[in-house]
PDB file of C-alpha atoms in Angstrom:
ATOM      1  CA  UNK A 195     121.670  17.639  66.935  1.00 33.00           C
ATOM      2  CA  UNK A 196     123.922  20.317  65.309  1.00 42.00           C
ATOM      3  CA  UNK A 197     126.012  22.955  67.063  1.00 46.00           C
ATOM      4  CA  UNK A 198     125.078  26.397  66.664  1.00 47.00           C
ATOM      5  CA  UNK A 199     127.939  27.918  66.124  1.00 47.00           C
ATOM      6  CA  UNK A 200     128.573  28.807  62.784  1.00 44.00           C
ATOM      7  CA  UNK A 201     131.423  26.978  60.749  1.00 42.00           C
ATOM      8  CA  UNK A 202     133.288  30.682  61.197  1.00 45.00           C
ATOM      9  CA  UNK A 203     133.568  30.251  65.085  1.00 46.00           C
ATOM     10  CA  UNK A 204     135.006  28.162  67.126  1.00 47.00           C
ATOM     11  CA  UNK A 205     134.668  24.208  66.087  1.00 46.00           C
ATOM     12  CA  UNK A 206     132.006  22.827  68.975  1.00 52.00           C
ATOM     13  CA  UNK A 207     133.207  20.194  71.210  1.00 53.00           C
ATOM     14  CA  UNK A 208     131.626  16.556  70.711  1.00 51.00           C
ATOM     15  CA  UNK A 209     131.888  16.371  74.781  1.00 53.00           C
ATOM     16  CA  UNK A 210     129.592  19.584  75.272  1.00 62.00           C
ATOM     17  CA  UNK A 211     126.035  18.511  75.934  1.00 79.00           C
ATOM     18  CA  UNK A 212     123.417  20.111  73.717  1.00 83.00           C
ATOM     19  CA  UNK A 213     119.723  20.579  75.196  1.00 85.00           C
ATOM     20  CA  UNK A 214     116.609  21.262  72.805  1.00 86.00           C
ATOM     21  CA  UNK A 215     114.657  23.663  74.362  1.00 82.00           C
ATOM     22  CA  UNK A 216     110.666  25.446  73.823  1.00 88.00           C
ATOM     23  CA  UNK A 217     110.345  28.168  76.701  1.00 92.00           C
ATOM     24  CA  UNK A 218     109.696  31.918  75.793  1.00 94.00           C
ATOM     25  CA  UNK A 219     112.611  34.146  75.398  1.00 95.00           C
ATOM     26  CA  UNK A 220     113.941  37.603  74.951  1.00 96.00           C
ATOM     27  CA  UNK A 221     117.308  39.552  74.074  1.00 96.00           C
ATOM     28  CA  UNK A 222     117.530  43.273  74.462  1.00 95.00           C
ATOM     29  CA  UNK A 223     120.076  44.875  72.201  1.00 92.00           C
ATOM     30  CA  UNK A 224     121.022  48.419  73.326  1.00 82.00           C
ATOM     31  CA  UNK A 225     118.603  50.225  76.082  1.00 82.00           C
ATOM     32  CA  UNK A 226     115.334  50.597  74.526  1.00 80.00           C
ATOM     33  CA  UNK A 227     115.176  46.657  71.881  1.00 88.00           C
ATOM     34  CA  UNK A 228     114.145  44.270  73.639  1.00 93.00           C
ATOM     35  CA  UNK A 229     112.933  41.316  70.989  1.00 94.00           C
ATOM     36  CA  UNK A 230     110.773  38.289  71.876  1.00 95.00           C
ATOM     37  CA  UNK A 231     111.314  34.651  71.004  1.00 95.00           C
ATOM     38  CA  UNK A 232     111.591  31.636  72.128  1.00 94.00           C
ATOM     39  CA  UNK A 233     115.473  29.127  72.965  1.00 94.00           C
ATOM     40  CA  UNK A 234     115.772  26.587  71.119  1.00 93.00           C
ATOM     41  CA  UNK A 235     118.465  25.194  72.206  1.00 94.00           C
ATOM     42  CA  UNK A 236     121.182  25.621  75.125  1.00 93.00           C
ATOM     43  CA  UNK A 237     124.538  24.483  76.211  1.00 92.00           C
ATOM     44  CA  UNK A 238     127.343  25.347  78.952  1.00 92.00           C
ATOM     45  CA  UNK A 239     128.698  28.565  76.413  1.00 93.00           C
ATOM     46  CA  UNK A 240     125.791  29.790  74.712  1.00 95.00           C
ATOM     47  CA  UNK A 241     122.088  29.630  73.840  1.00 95.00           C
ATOM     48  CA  UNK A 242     120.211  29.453  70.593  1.00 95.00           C
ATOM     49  CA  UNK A 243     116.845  32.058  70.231  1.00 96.00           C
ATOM     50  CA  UNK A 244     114.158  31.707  67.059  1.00 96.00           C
ATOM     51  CA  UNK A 245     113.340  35.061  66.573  1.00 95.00           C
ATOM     52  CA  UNK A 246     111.281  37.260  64.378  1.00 93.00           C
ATOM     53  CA  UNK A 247     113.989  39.578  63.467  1.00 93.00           C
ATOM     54  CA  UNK A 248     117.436  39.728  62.429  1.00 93.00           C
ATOM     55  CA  UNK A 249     120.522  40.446  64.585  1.00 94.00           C
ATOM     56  CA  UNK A 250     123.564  41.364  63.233  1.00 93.00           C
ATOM     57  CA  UNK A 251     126.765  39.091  64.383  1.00 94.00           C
ATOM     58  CA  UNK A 252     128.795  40.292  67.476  1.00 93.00           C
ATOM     59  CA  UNK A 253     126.256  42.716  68.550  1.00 94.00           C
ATOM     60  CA  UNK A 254     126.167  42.387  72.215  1.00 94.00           C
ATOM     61  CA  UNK A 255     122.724  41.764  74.123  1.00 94.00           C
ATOM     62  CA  UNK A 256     121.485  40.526  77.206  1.00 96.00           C
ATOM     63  CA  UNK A 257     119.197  37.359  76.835  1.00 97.00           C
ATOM     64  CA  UNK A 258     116.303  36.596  79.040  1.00 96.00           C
ATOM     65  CA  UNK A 259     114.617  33.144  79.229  1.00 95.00           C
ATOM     66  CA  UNK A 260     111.827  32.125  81.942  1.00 93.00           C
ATOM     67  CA  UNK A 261     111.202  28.549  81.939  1.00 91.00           C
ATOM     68  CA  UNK A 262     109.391  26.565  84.730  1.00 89.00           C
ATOM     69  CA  UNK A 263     110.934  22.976  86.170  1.00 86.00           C
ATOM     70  CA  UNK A 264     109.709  20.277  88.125  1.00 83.00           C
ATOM     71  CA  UNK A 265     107.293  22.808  89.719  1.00 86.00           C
ATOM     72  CA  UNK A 266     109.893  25.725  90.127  1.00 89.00           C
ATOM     73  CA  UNK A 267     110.502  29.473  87.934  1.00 92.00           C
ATOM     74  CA  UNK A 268     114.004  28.978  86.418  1.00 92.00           C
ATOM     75  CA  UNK A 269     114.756  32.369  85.145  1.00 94.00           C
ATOM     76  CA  UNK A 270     118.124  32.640  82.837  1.00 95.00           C
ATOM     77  CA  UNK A 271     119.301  36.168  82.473  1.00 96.00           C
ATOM     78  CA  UNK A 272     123.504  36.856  80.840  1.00 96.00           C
ATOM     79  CA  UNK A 273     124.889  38.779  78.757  1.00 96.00           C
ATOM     80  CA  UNK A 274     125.585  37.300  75.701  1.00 96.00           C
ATOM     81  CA  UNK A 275     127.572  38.339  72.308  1.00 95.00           C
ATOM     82  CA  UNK A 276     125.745  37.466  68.767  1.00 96.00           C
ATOM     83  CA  UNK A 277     128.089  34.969  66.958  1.00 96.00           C
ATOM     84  CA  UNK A 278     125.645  33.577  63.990  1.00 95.00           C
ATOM     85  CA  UNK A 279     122.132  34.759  62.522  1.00 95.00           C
ATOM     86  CA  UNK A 280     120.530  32.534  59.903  1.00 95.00           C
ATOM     87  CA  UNK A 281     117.511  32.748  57.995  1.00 95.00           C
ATOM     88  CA  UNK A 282     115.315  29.999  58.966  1.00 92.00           C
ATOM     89  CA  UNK A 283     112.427  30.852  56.205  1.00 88.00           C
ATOM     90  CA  UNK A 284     108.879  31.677  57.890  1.00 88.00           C
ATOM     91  CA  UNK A 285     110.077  30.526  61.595  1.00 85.00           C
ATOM     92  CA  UNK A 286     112.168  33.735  61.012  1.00 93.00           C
ATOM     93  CA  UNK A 287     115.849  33.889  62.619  1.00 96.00           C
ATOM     94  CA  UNK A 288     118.064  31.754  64.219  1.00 96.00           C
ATOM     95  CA  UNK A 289     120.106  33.385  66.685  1.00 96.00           C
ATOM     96  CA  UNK A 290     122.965  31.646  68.214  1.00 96.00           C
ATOM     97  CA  UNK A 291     124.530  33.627  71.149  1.00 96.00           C
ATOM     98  CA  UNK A 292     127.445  33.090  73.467  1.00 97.00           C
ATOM     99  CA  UNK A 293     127.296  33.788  77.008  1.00 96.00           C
ATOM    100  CA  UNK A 294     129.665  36.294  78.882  1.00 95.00           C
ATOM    101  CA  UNK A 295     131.381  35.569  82.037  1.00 91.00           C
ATOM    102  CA  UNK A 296     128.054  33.782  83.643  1.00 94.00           C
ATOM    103  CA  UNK A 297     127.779  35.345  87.344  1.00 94.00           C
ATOM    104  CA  UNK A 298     126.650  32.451  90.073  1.00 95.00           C
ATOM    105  CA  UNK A 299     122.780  32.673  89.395  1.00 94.00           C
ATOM    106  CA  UNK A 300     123.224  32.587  85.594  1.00 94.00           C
ATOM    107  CA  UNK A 301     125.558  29.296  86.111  1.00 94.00           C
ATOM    108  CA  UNK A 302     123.242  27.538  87.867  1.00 93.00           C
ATOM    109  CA  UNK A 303     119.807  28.377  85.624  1.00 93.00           C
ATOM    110  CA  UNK A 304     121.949  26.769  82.591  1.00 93.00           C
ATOM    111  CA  UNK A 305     122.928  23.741  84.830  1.00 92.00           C
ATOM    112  CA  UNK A 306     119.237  23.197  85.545  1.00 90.00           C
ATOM    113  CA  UNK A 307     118.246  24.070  82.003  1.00 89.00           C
ATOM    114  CA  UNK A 308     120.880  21.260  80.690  1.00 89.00           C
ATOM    115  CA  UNK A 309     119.700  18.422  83.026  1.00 84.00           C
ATOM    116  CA  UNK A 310     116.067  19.148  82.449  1.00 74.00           C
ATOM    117  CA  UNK A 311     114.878  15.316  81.094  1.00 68.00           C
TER     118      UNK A 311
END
């Protein structure tokens, strides 16, 4: 599976583990954007959304996802910082986002949401 992160950031690391994901989605940029979507894709320093719209690179936002786990709500909620938005033809935009000093709760939602099998 390929990194998303752009060839302009930072090269990824081959130890980094890369989950494919489907659960809905959301990143507010500013107070009043919020946009819906769904990840596609997480690891332990960022997240990749499929949204509708574009976002321009380094804008900063705060991503939401809700996903539910062997029975449990795993909610993901960080701010993150826009480092690539690609065209993805009719699916609409690729998103890839990096996460911002994670507090505790963030932390663990991406450790569940990268051991998920």
């Amino acid at each position: 599976m390929e990194s998303f992160f752009s060839s302009g950031g930072p090269a990824p690391d081959p130890a980094a583990k890369i989950k494919a994901l489907r659960w809905p989605a959301s990143l507010r940029v500013g107070h009043t954007t919020t946009l819906a979507g769904r990840a596609i894709q997480i690891s332990s320093s960022g997240i990749g959304l499929l949204l509708d719209r574009m976002v321009r690179e380094g804008e900063v936002g705060l991503v939401r996802v809700d996903a539910f786990i062997a029975g449990s709500p795993v909610r993901l909620q960080a701010r993150t910082n826009v480092v690539c938005c690609t065209c993805v033809g009719m699916d609409g935009f690729r998103i890839s986002l990096r996460f911002q000093d994670l507090d505790d709760d963030a932390q663990a939602a991406v450790d569940t949401l990268l051991h998920v099998r």
